[in-house]
């Protein structure tokens, strides 16, 4: 596992202007992802920020709770021009891929957490792996600090 951000490219890249950046938000921990992404792209002037939370049956927040989470994280990040959205889908990874297609994202950014022992033993792919395998654009993964072994 890499300790620095990793960009996985599964297809040919062609960026449009402005660059459309999609950050995946699940919980308050993802503020770290947004802050690190902001630092990485701070010199890039022509960009559009998007933040999305994918609601599934197993991980559901009502609209008010989702809005509060997204507003709290984006406000704390200091990114004033970020567009936020809650998107529902039965599979989180497919919701991300579909939403990224819908907004024509140039780059998907997601935090990665350490897999549990059961997930490692079962060989279960994480969210970032599933997104990378199916996305039409590159995926930037940022390891969250809470993952240090």
Short mmCIF file of N, CA and C in Angstrom, two decimals:
data_model
loop_
_atom_site.label_atom_id
_atom_site.label_comp_id
_atom_site.label_asym_id
_atom_site.label_seq_id
_atom_site.Cartn_x
_atom_site.Cartn_y
_atom_site.Cartn_z
N UNK A 1 0.83 -1.18 0.00
CA UNK A 1 0.00 0.00 0.00
C UNK A 1 0.88 1.24 0.00
N UNK A 2 0.59 2.15 -0.89
CA UNK A 2 1.37 3.37 -1.02
C UNK A 2 1.01 4.36 0.08
N UNK A 3 1.99 5.08 0.56
CA UNK A 3 1.75 6.10 1.57
C UNK A 3 1.49 7.46 0.96
N UNK A 4 1.67 7.57 -0.36
CA UNK A 4 1.43 8.84 -1.04
C UNK A 4 0.25 8.67 -1.99
N UNK A 5 -0.32 9.77 -2.48
CA UNK A 5 -1.44 9.63 -3.41
C UNK A 5 -1.04 8.82 -4.63
N UNK A 6 -1.96 8.01 -5.12
CA UNK A 6 -1.72 7.17 -6.29
C UNK A 6 -2.80 7.48 -7.31
N UNK A 7 -2.39 7.72 -8.55
CA UNK A 7 -3.36 7.90 -9.62
C UNK A 7 -3.37 6.63 -10.45
N UNK A 8 -4.56 6.04 -10.58
CA UNK A 8 -4.73 4.85 -11.40
C UNK A 8 -5.43 5.24 -12.69
N UNK A 9 -4.80 4.92 -13.80
CA UNK A 9 -5.36 5.27 -15.10
C UNK A 9 -5.70 3.97 -15.81
N UNK A 10 -6.98 3.83 -16.17
CA UNK A 10 -7.45 2.61 -16.79
C UNK A 10 -7.72 2.79 -18.28
N UNK A 11 -7.79 4.03 -18.73
CA UNK A 11 -8.09 4.32 -20.12
C UNK A 11 -7.27 5.53 -20.58
N UNK A 12 -7.33 5.81 -21.89
CA UNK A 12 -6.63 6.98 -22.43
C UNK A 12 -7.18 8.26 -21.79
N UNK A 13 -6.28 9.19 -21.51
CA UNK A 13 -6.67 10.43 -20.82
C UNK A 13 -6.75 11.58 -21.82
N UNK A 14 -7.83 12.34 -21.74
CA UNK A 14 -7.92 13.62 -22.45
C UNK A 14 -8.72 14.55 -21.55
N UNK A 15 -8.04 15.57 -21.04
CA UNK A 15 -8.68 16.49 -20.13
C UNK A 15 -9.35 17.62 -20.88
N UNK A 16 -10.48 18.06 -20.35
CA UNK A 16 -11.17 19.22 -20.90
C UNK A 16 -10.85 20.42 -20.01
N UNK A 17 -11.20 21.60 -20.47
CA UNK A 17 -11.03 22.79 -19.66
C UNK A 17 -12.41 23.38 -19.43
N UNK A 18 -12.78 23.69 -18.21
CA UNK A 18 -12.02 23.53 -16.98
C UNK A 18 -11.96 22.06 -16.54
N UNK A 19 -10.95 21.72 -15.77
CA UNK A 19 -10.78 20.38 -15.25
C UNK A 19 -11.87 20.11 -14.22
N UNK A 20 -12.58 19.01 -14.38
CA UNK A 20 -13.69 18.65 -13.50
C UNK A 20 -13.21 17.61 -12.48
N UNK A 21 -13.14 18.00 -11.20
CA UNK A 21 -12.65 17.14 -10.12
C UNK A 21 -13.81 16.66 -9.27
N UNK A 22 -13.93 15.36 -9.11
CA UNK A 22 -15.01 14.77 -8.31
C UNK A 22 -14.42 14.11 -7.07
N UNK A 23 -14.80 14.61 -5.89
CA UNK A 23 -14.33 14.07 -4.62
C UNK A 23 -15.47 13.28 -3.99
N UNK A 24 -15.18 12.04 -3.58
CA UNK A 24 -16.17 11.16 -2.95
C UNK A 24 -16.16 11.42 -1.45
N UNK A 25 -17.34 11.70 -0.89
CA UNK A 25 -17.48 11.98 0.54
C UNK A 25 -18.38 10.91 1.16
N UNK A 26 -17.88 10.22 2.17
CA UNK A 26 -18.69 9.24 2.89
C UNK A 26 -19.00 9.70 4.31
N UNK A 27 -18.00 10.27 4.94
CA UNK A 27 -18.16 10.68 6.33
C UNK A 27 -17.19 11.81 6.65
N UNK A 28 -17.16 12.24 7.89
CA UNK A 28 -16.34 13.37 8.31
C UNK A 28 -14.86 13.14 8.05
N UNK A 29 -14.42 11.89 8.03
CA UNK A 29 -13.02 11.56 7.76
C UNK A 29 -12.57 12.04 6.39
N UNK A 30 -13.52 12.19 5.47
CA UNK A 30 -13.18 12.57 4.11
C UNK A 30 -12.82 14.05 3.97
N UNK A 31 -12.92 14.81 5.04
CA UNK A 31 -12.40 16.17 5.04
C UNK A 31 -10.91 16.13 4.71
N UNK A 32 -10.22 15.13 5.25
CA UNK A 32 -8.79 14.96 4.99
C UNK A 32 -8.53 14.80 3.49
N UNK A 33 -9.38 14.04 2.80
CA UNK A 33 -9.25 13.84 1.36
C UNK A 33 -9.41 15.17 0.64
N UNK A 34 -10.43 15.92 1.03
CA UNK A 34 -10.70 17.20 0.38
C UNK A 34 -9.55 18.20 0.61
N UNK A 35 -9.02 18.24 1.83
CA UNK A 35 -7.91 19.15 2.13
C UNK A 35 -6.65 18.78 1.35
N UNK A 36 -6.34 17.49 1.28
CA UNK A 36 -5.16 17.05 0.53
C UNK A 36 -5.33 17.32 -0.97
N UNK A 37 -6.55 17.11 -1.47
CA UNK A 37 -6.82 17.37 -2.88
C UNK A 37 -6.70 18.86 -3.18
N UNK A 38 -7.22 19.68 -2.28
CA UNK A 38 -7.11 21.13 -2.45
C UNK A 38 -5.64 21.54 -2.53
N UNK A 39 -4.80 20.98 -1.67
CA UNK A 39 -3.38 21.30 -1.68
C UNK A 39 -2.72 20.85 -2.99
N UNK A 40 -3.08 19.67 -3.48
CA UNK A 40 -2.50 19.16 -4.72
C UNK A 40 -2.85 20.02 -5.93
N UNK A 41 -4.07 20.55 -5.94
CA UNK A 41 -4.55 21.27 -7.11
C UNK A 41 -4.66 22.78 -6.88
N UNK A 42 -3.99 23.30 -5.85
CA UNK A 42 -4.13 24.72 -5.50
C UNK A 42 -3.63 25.65 -6.60
N UNK A 43 -2.65 25.24 -7.37
CA UNK A 43 -2.13 26.11 -8.42
C UNK A 43 -2.94 26.03 -9.71
N UNK A 44 -3.83 25.08 -9.79
CA UNK A 44 -4.67 24.92 -10.98
C UNK A 44 -5.85 25.88 -10.90
N UNK A 45 -5.88 26.85 -11.79
CA UNK A 45 -6.90 27.91 -11.72
C UNK A 45 -8.21 27.51 -12.40
N UNK A 46 -8.11 26.81 -13.51
CA UNK A 46 -9.31 26.51 -14.30
C UNK A 46 -9.82 25.11 -13.96
N UNK A 47 -10.65 25.03 -12.90
CA UNK A 47 -11.16 23.75 -12.44
C UNK A 47 -12.56 23.91 -11.88
N UNK A 48 -13.29 22.81 -11.88
CA UNK A 48 -14.61 22.75 -11.26
C UNK A 48 -14.56 21.68 -10.18
N UNK A 49 -14.99 22.03 -8.97
CA UNK A 49 -15.01 21.10 -7.85
C UNK A 49 -16.40 20.50 -7.71
N UNK A 50 -16.45 19.18 -7.52
CA UNK A 50 -17.70 18.48 -7.23
C UNK A 50 -17.44 17.56 -6.03
N UNK A 51 -18.39 17.50 -5.12
CA UNK A 51 -18.32 16.55 -4.01
C UNK A 51 -19.63 15.79 -4.01
N UNK A 52 -19.55 14.47 -3.89
CA UNK A 52 -20.76 13.65 -3.92
C UNK A 52 -20.72 12.64 -2.79
N UNK A 53 -21.88 12.37 -2.24
CA UNK A 53 -22.04 11.26 -1.29
C UNK A 53 -23.03 10.30 -1.93
N UNK A 54 -22.60 9.05 -2.06
CA UNK A 54 -23.46 8.03 -2.66
C UNK A 54 -24.23 7.34 -1.53
N UNK A 55 -25.55 7.40 -1.63
CA UNK A 55 -26.42 6.72 -0.67
C UNK A 55 -26.80 5.35 -1.20
N UNK A 56 -26.62 4.34 -0.37
CA UNK A 56 -27.06 2.98 -0.69
C UNK A 56 -27.99 2.50 0.41
N UNK A 57 -28.65 1.38 0.20
CA UNK A 57 -29.54 0.83 1.22
C UNK A 57 -28.76 0.50 2.50
N UNK A 58 -27.51 0.04 2.35
CA UNK A 58 -26.68 -0.33 3.50
C UNK A 58 -26.03 0.87 4.18
N UNK A 59 -25.91 1.96 3.47
CA UNK A 59 -25.24 3.15 3.99
C UNK A 59 -26.05 4.38 3.58
N UNK A 60 -27.18 4.56 4.25
CA UNK A 60 -28.12 5.61 3.85
C UNK A 60 -28.16 6.74 4.85
N UNK A 61 -28.16 7.97 4.34
CA UNK A 61 -28.39 9.18 5.13
C UNK A 61 -29.55 9.91 4.48
N UNK A 62 -30.45 10.46 5.30
CA UNK A 62 -31.53 11.24 4.70
C UNK A 62 -30.95 12.52 4.11
N UNK A 63 -31.77 13.22 3.33
CA UNK A 63 -31.30 14.39 2.59
C UNK A 63 -30.73 15.48 3.50
N UNK A 64 -31.39 15.75 4.61
CA UNK A 64 -30.92 16.78 5.53
C UNK A 64 -29.57 16.41 6.15
N UNK A 65 -29.44 15.16 6.57
CA UNK A 65 -28.18 14.68 7.15
C UNK A 65 -27.04 14.75 6.13
N UNK A 66 -27.34 14.35 4.90
CA UNK A 66 -26.34 14.40 3.83
C UNK A 66 -25.93 15.84 3.54
N UNK A 67 -26.91 16.74 3.42
CA UNK A 67 -26.62 18.15 3.17
C UNK A 67 -25.75 18.73 4.27
N UNK A 68 -26.07 18.40 5.53
CA UNK A 68 -25.28 18.90 6.66
C UNK A 68 -23.85 18.40 6.60
N UNK A 69 -23.67 17.12 6.29
CA UNK A 69 -22.32 16.55 6.17
C UNK A 69 -21.53 17.25 5.06
N UNK A 70 -22.13 17.35 3.88
CA UNK A 70 -21.44 17.96 2.74
C UNK A 70 -21.12 19.43 3.00
N UNK A 71 -22.06 20.15 3.57
CA UNK A 71 -21.82 21.58 3.87
C UNK A 71 -20.73 21.74 4.91
N UNK A 72 -20.74 20.91 5.94
CA UNK A 72 -19.72 20.98 6.99
C UNK A 72 -18.33 20.73 6.42
N UNK A 73 -18.19 19.69 5.65
CA UNK A 73 -16.88 19.32 5.09
C UNK A 73 -16.40 20.36 4.09
N UNK A 74 -17.28 20.79 3.19
CA UNK A 74 -16.84 21.75 2.18
C UNK A 74 -16.55 23.12 2.79
N UNK A 75 -17.33 23.53 3.78
CA UNK A 75 -17.07 24.80 4.46
C UNK A 75 -15.72 24.77 5.18
N UNK A 76 -15.46 23.69 5.90
CA UNK A 76 -14.20 23.55 6.63
C UNK A 76 -13.01 23.50 5.68
N UNK A 77 -13.20 22.94 4.49
CA UNK A 77 -12.11 22.83 3.52
C UNK A 77 -11.71 24.18 2.95
N UNK A 78 -12.63 25.14 2.99
CA UNK A 78 -12.34 26.46 2.44
C UNK A 78 -12.50 26.54 0.93
N UNK A 79 -13.04 25.49 0.32
CA UNK A 79 -13.31 25.52 -1.12
C UNK A 79 -14.72 26.11 -1.30
N UNK A 80 -14.77 27.35 -1.76
CA UNK A 80 -16.04 28.06 -1.83
C UNK A 80 -16.88 27.71 -3.05
N UNK A 81 -16.24 27.29 -4.12
CA UNK A 81 -16.96 27.07 -5.37
C UNK A 81 -17.23 25.59 -5.66
N UNK A 82 -17.42 24.81 -4.61
CA UNK A 82 -17.64 23.37 -4.79
C UNK A 82 -19.14 23.07 -4.91
N UNK A 83 -19.48 22.24 -5.87
CA UNK A 83 -20.87 21.81 -6.05
C UNK A 83 -21.05 20.48 -5.31
N UNK A 84 -22.07 20.40 -4.48
CA UNK A 84 -22.29 19.17 -3.71
C UNK A 84 -23.57 18.48 -4.17
N UNK A 85 -23.56 17.15 -4.01
CA UNK A 85 -24.71 16.37 -4.48
C UNK A 85 -24.78 15.07 -3.71
N UNK A 86 -26.00 14.66 -3.41
CA UNK A 86 -26.26 13.32 -2.89
C UNK A 86 -26.83 12.52 -4.05
N UNK A 87 -26.32 11.30 -4.23
CA UNK A 87 -26.72 10.47 -5.37
C UNK A 87 -27.02 9.08 -4.83
N UNK A 88 -28.15 8.53 -5.19
CA UNK A 88 -28.54 7.20 -4.69
C UNK A 88 -28.32 6.13 -5.74
N UNK A 89 -27.79 5.01 -5.29
CA UNK A 89 -27.58 3.86 -6.17
C UNK A 89 -27.46 2.62 -5.29
N UNK A 90 -27.77 1.46 -5.83
CA UNK A 90 -27.69 0.24 -5.03
C UNK A 90 -26.25 -0.15 -4.71
N UNK A 91 -25.31 0.18 -5.58
CA UNK A 91 -23.89 -0.10 -5.37
C UNK A 91 -23.12 1.21 -5.31
N UNK A 92 -22.36 1.41 -4.25
CA UNK A 92 -21.62 2.68 -4.07
C UNK A 92 -20.66 2.91 -5.24
N UNK A 93 -19.88 1.91 -5.61
CA UNK A 93 -18.89 2.09 -6.66
C UNK A 93 -19.55 2.43 -8.00
N UNK A 94 -20.66 1.78 -8.32
CA UNK A 94 -21.35 2.04 -9.58
C UNK A 94 -22.02 3.41 -9.56
N UNK A 95 -22.49 3.82 -8.37
CA UNK A 95 -23.03 5.17 -8.23
C UNK A 95 -21.98 6.22 -8.52
N UNK A 96 -20.76 6.00 -8.02
CA UNK A 96 -19.66 6.93 -8.27
C UNK A 96 -19.36 6.99 -9.77
N UNK A 97 -19.23 5.83 -10.40
CA UNK A 97 -18.91 5.77 -11.83
C UNK A 97 -20.01 6.45 -12.65
N UNK A 98 -21.26 6.17 -12.34
CA UNK A 98 -22.37 6.78 -13.08
C UNK A 98 -22.43 8.29 -12.88
N UNK A 99 -22.25 8.73 -11.63
CA UNK A 99 -22.28 10.17 -11.36
C UNK A 99 -21.11 10.87 -12.06
N UNK A 100 -19.94 10.25 -12.04
CA UNK A 100 -18.77 10.82 -12.73
C UNK A 100 -19.05 10.97 -14.22
N UNK A 101 -19.71 9.99 -14.82
CA UNK A 101 -20.08 10.09 -16.24
C UNK A 101 -21.07 11.22 -16.46
N UNK A 102 -22.03 11.33 -15.55
CA UNK A 102 -23.08 12.34 -15.67
C UNK A 102 -22.49 13.76 -15.67
N UNK A 103 -21.51 14.02 -14.82
CA UNK A 103 -20.92 15.37 -14.75
C UNK A 103 -19.68 15.50 -15.63
N UNK A 104 -19.34 14.42 -16.34
CA UNK A 104 -18.15 14.40 -17.21
C UNK A 104 -16.87 14.73 -16.42
N UNK A 105 -16.70 14.02 -15.31
CA UNK A 105 -15.53 14.23 -14.46
C UNK A 105 -14.25 13.84 -15.19
N UNK A 106 -13.22 14.64 -14.99
CA UNK A 106 -11.90 14.35 -15.54
C UNK A 106 -11.06 13.51 -14.58
N UNK A 107 -11.39 13.61 -13.28
CA UNK A 107 -10.63 12.90 -12.26
C UNK A 107 -11.55 12.62 -11.07
N UNK A 108 -11.53 11.37 -10.60
CA UNK A 108 -12.27 10.98 -9.41
C UNK A 108 -11.26 10.87 -8.27
N UNK A 109 -11.58 11.46 -7.13
CA UNK A 109 -10.69 11.43 -5.97
C UNK A 109 -11.41 10.75 -4.82
N UNK A 110 -10.77 9.74 -4.23
CA UNK A 110 -11.36 9.04 -3.11
C UNK A 110 -10.30 8.70 -2.07
N UNK A 111 -10.72 8.67 -0.83
CA UNK A 111 -9.84 8.24 0.25
C UNK A 111 -9.83 6.72 0.31
N UNK A 112 -8.73 6.17 0.77
CA UNK A 112 -8.66 4.72 0.96
C UNK A 112 -8.37 4.43 2.42
N UNK A 113 -9.07 3.43 2.90
CA UNK A 113 -8.90 2.98 4.28
C UNK A 113 -8.35 1.57 4.26
N UNK A 114 -7.67 1.21 5.32
CA UNK A 114 -7.12 -0.15 5.41
C UNK A 114 -8.27 -1.16 5.46
N UNK A 115 -8.10 -2.24 4.72
CA UNK A 115 -9.10 -3.30 4.74
C UNK A 115 -9.04 -4.06 6.05
N UNK A 116 -10.20 -4.56 6.46
CA UNK A 116 -10.24 -5.40 7.66
C UNK A 116 -9.60 -6.75 7.34
N UNK A 117 -9.28 -7.50 8.37
CA UNK A 117 -8.68 -8.83 8.18
C UNK A 117 -9.63 -9.72 7.37
N UNK A 118 -10.93 -9.64 7.66
CA UNK A 118 -11.91 -10.44 6.94
C UNK A 118 -11.94 -10.07 5.46
N UNK A 119 -11.87 -8.78 5.15
CA UNK A 119 -11.86 -8.34 3.75
C UNK A 119 -10.61 -8.82 3.03
N UNK A 120 -9.46 -8.74 3.72
CA UNK A 120 -8.21 -9.21 3.12
C UNK A 120 -8.27 -10.71 2.86
N UNK A 121 -8.77 -11.46 3.84
CA UNK A 121 -8.85 -12.91 3.74
C UNK A 121 -9.79 -13.33 2.61
N UNK A 122 -10.90 -12.61 2.47
CA UNK A 122 -11.89 -12.94 1.45
C UNK A 122 -11.48 -12.44 0.07
N UNK A 123 -10.42 -11.62 0.01
CA UNK A 123 -9.99 -11.07 -1.27
C UNK A 123 -10.97 -10.04 -1.81
N UNK A 124 -11.72 -9.42 -0.92
CA UNK A 124 -12.74 -8.46 -1.31
C UNK A 124 -12.10 -7.18 -1.82
N UNK A 125 -12.53 -6.74 -3.02
CA UNK A 125 -12.05 -5.47 -3.57
C UNK A 125 -12.66 -4.33 -2.80
N UNK A 126 -11.88 -3.28 -2.60
CA UNK A 126 -12.38 -2.08 -1.95
C UNK A 126 -13.06 -1.18 -2.95
N UNK A 127 -13.64 -0.11 -2.45
CA UNK A 127 -14.34 0.85 -3.29
C UNK A 127 -13.42 1.43 -4.37
N UNK A 128 -12.23 1.83 -3.98
CA UNK A 128 -11.30 2.44 -4.94
C UNK A 128 -10.95 1.48 -6.08
N UNK A 129 -10.75 0.20 -5.75
CA UNK A 129 -10.43 -0.78 -6.80
C UNK A 129 -11.58 -0.92 -7.79
N UNK A 130 -12.79 -1.00 -7.29
CA UNK A 130 -13.96 -1.16 -8.17
C UNK A 130 -14.17 0.09 -9.03
N UNK A 131 -13.98 1.25 -8.44
CA UNK A 131 -14.12 2.49 -9.22
C UNK A 131 -13.07 2.53 -10.31
N UNK A 132 -11.82 2.24 -9.96
CA UNK A 132 -10.71 2.28 -10.92
C UNK A 132 -10.95 1.34 -12.09
N UNK A 133 -11.44 0.15 -11.81
CA UNK A 133 -11.67 -0.84 -12.87
C UNK A 133 -12.77 -0.41 -13.84
N UNK A 134 -13.69 0.43 -13.39
CA UNK A 134 -14.87 0.74 -14.20
C UNK A 134 -15.01 2.19 -14.64
N UNK A 135 -14.21 3.08 -14.10
CA UNK A 135 -14.34 4.51 -14.41
C UNK A 135 -13.81 4.83 -15.81
N UNK A 136 -14.37 5.87 -16.39
CA UNK A 136 -13.93 6.35 -17.70
C UNK A 136 -12.81 7.37 -17.59
N UNK A 137 -12.43 7.71 -16.35
CA UNK A 137 -11.39 8.72 -16.14
C UNK A 137 -10.43 8.19 -15.07
N UNK A 138 -9.29 8.85 -14.90
CA UNK A 138 -8.34 8.43 -13.86
C UNK A 138 -8.94 8.58 -12.47
N UNK A 139 -8.40 7.79 -11.53
CA UNK A 139 -8.84 7.82 -10.14
C UNK A 139 -7.63 8.11 -9.26
N UNK A 140 -7.74 9.15 -8.44
CA UNK A 140 -6.69 9.51 -7.49
C UNK A 140 -7.11 8.97 -6.13
N UNK A 141 -6.27 8.11 -5.55
CA UNK A 141 -6.57 7.57 -4.23
C UNK A 141 -5.65 8.22 -3.22
N UNK A 142 -6.22 8.63 -2.11
CA UNK A 142 -5.47 9.28 -1.05
C UNK A 142 -5.63 8.46 0.23
N UNK A 143 -4.51 7.94 0.72
CA UNK A 143 -4.53 7.15 1.94
C UNK A 143 -4.82 8.06 3.13
N UNK A 144 -5.80 7.67 3.92
CA UNK A 144 -6.16 8.45 5.09
C UNK A 144 -5.19 8.17 6.22
N UNK A 145 -4.85 9.19 7.01
CA UNK A 145 -3.88 9.04 8.08
C UNK A 145 -4.25 7.99 9.10
N UNK A 146 -5.52 7.75 9.32
CA UNK A 146 -5.96 6.76 10.29
C UNK A 146 -5.61 5.35 9.90
N UNK A 147 -5.01 5.16 8.72
CA UNK A 147 -4.70 3.82 8.22
C UNK A 147 -3.31 3.34 8.58
N UNK A 148 -2.51 4.16 9.19
CA UNK A 148 -1.13 3.77 9.47
C UNK A 148 -1.08 2.51 10.32
N UNK A 149 -0.21 1.60 9.93
CA UNK A 149 -0.12 0.32 10.65
C UNK A 149 0.86 0.41 11.78
#
